[in-house]
PDB file of C-alpha atoms in Angstrom:
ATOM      1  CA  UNK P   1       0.000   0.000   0.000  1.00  0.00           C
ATOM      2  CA  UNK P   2       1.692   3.442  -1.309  1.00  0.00           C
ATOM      3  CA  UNK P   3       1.737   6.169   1.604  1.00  0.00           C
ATOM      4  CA  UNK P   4      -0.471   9.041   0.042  1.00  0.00           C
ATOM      5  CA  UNK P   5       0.261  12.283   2.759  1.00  0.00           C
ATOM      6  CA  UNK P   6       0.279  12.291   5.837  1.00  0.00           C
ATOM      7  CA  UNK P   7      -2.352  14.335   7.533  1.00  0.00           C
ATOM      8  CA  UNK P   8      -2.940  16.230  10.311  1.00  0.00           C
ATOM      9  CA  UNK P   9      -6.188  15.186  12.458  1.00  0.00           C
ATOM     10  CA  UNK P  10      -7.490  19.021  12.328  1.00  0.00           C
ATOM     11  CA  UNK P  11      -8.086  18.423   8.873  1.00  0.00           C
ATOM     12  CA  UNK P  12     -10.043  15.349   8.546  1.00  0.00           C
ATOM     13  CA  UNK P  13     -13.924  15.050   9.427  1.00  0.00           C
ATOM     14  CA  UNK P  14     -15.010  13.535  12.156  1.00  0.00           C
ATOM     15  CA  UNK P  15     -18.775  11.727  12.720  1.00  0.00           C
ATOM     16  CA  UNK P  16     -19.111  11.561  16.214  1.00  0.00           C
ATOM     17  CA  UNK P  17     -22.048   8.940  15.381  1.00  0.00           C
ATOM     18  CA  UNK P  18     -19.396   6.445  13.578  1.00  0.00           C
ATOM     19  CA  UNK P  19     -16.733   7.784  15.982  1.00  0.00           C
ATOM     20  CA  UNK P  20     -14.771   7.729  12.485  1.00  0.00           C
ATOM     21  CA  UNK P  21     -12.125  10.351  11.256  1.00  0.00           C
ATOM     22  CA  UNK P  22     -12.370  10.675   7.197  1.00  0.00           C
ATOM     23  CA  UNK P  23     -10.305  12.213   4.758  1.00  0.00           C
ATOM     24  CA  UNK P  24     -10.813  12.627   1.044  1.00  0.00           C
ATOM     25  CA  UNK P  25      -8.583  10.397  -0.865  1.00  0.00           C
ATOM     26  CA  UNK P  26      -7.824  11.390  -4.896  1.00  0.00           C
ATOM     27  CA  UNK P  27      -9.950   8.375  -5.943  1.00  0.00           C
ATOM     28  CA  UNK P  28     -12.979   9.690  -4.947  1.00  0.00           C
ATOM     29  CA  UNK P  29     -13.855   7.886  -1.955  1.00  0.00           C
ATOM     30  CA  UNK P  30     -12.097   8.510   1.389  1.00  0.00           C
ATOM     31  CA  UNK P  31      -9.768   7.468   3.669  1.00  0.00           C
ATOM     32  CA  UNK P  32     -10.897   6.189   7.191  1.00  0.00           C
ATOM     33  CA  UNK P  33     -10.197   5.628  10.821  1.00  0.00           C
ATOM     34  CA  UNK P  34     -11.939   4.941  13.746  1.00  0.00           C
ATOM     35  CA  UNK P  35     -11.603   6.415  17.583  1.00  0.00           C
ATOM     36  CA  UNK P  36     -10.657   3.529  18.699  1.00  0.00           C
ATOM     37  CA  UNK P  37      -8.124   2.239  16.526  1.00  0.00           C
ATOM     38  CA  UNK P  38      -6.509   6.070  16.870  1.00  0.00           C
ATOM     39  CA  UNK P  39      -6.781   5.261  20.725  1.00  0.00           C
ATOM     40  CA  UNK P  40      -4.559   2.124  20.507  1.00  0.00           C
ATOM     41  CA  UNK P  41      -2.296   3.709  18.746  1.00  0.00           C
ATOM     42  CA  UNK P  42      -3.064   3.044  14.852  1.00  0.00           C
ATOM     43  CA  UNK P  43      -1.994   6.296  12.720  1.00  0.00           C
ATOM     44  CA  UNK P  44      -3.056   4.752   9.662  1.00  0.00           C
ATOM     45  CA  UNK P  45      -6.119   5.502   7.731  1.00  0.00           C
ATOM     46  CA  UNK P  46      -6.867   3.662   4.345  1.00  0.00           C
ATOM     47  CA  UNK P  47      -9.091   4.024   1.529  1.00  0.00           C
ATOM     48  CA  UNK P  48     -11.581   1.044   0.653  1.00  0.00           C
ATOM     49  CA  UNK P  49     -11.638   1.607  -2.909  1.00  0.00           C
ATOM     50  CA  UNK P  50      -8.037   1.795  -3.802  1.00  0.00           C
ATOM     51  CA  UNK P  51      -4.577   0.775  -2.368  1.00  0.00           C
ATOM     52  CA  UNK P  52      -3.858   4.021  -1.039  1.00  0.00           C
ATOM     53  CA  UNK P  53      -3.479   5.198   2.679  1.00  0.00           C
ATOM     54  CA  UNK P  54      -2.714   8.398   4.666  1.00  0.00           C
ATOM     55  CA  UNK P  55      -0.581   8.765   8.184  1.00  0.00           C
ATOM     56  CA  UNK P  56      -2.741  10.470  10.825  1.00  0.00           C
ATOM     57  CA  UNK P  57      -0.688  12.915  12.149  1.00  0.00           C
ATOM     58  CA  UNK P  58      -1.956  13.429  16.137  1.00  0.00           C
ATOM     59  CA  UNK P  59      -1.782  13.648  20.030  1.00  0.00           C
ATOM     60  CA  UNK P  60      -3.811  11.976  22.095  1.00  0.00           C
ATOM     61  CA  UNK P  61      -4.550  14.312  24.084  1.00  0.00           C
ATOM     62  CA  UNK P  62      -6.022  15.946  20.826  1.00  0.00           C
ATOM     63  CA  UNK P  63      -8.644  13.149  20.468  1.00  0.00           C
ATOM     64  CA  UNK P  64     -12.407  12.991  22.157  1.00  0.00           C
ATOM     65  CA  UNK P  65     -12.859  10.411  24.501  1.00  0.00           C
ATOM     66  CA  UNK P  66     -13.979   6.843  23.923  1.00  0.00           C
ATOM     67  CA  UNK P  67     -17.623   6.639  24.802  1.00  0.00           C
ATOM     68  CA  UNK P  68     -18.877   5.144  28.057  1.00  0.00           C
ATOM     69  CA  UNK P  69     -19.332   1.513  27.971  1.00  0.00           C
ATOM     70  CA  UNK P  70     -21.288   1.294  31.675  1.00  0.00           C
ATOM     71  CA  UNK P  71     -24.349   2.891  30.151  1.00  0.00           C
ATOM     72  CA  UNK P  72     -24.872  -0.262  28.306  1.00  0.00           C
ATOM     73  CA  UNK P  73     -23.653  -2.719  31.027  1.00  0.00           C
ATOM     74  CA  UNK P  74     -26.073  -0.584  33.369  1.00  0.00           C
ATOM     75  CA  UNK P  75     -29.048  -1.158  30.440  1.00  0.00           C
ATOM     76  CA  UNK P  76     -27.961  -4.967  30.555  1.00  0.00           C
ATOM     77  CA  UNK P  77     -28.058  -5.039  33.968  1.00  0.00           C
ATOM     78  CA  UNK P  78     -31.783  -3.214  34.274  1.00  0.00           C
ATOM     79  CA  UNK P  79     -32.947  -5.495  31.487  1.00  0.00           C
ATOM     80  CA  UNK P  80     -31.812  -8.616  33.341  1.00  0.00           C
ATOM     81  CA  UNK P  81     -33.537  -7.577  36.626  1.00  0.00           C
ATOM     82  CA  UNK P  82     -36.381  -6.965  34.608  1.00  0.00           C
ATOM     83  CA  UNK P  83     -36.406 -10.254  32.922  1.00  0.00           C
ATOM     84  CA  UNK P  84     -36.210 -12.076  36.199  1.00  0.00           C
ATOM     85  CA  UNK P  85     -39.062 -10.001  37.975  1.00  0.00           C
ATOM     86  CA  UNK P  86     -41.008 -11.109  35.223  1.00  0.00           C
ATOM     87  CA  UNK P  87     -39.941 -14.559  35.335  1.00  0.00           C
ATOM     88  CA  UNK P  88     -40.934 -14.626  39.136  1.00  0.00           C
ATOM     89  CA  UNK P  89     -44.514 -13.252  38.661  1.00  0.00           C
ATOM     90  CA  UNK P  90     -45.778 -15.718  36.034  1.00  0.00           C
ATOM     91  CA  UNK P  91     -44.095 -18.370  38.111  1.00  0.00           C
ATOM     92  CA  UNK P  92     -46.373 -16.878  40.829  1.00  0.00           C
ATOM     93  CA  UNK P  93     -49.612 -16.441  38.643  1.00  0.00           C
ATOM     94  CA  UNK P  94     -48.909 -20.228  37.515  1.00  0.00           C
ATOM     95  CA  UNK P  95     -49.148 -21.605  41.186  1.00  0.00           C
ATOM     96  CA  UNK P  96     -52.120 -19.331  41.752  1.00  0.00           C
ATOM     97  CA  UNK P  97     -53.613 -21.011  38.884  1.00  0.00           C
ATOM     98  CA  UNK P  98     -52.965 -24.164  39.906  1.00  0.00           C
ATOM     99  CA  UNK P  99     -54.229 -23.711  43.698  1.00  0.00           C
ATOM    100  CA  UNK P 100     -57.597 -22.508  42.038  1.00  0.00           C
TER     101      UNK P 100
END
């Protein structure tokens, strides 16, 4: 894969939604990187329709932060206590049934 440019972060886009930094590459498409990858330390960003790629040039102080995992283990956890409460009252309504 030929090195393209290397590129400072300031100038690619970034979709918080994706958590993905783009830049445009000379094909046409663009050349992409997540968050997360940046976070562990990948500086490359590649394009999906050719064999180019760019080096992201950053700190990582310069980057947003990873999003918060423990809102979903917290959802998880409210959706298993859920489940269980429900589990307990038709276990209930079925001996209830049975008694009558």
């Amino acid at each position: 894969m030929p090195l393209y440019e290397e590129i400072e972060i300031e100038d690619m886009d970034y979709d918080p939604k994706t958590l993905t930094y783009s830049y445009p590459c000379p094909c046409g498409d663009r050349f992409k990187v997540n968050l997360e990858e940046l976070w562990d330390g990948e500086d490359i960003a590649d394009c999906q329709s050719c064999t180019l790629y760019i080096e992201v040039v950053y700190e990582e102080e310069d980057l947003p932060p990873l999003p918060d995992d423990s809102d979903d283990e917290a959802s998880a956890d409210k959706e298993k206590t859920l489940t269980e409460d429900v589990t307990e009252a038709v276990q209930k309504l079925s001996v209830n049934d049975s008694k009558a």
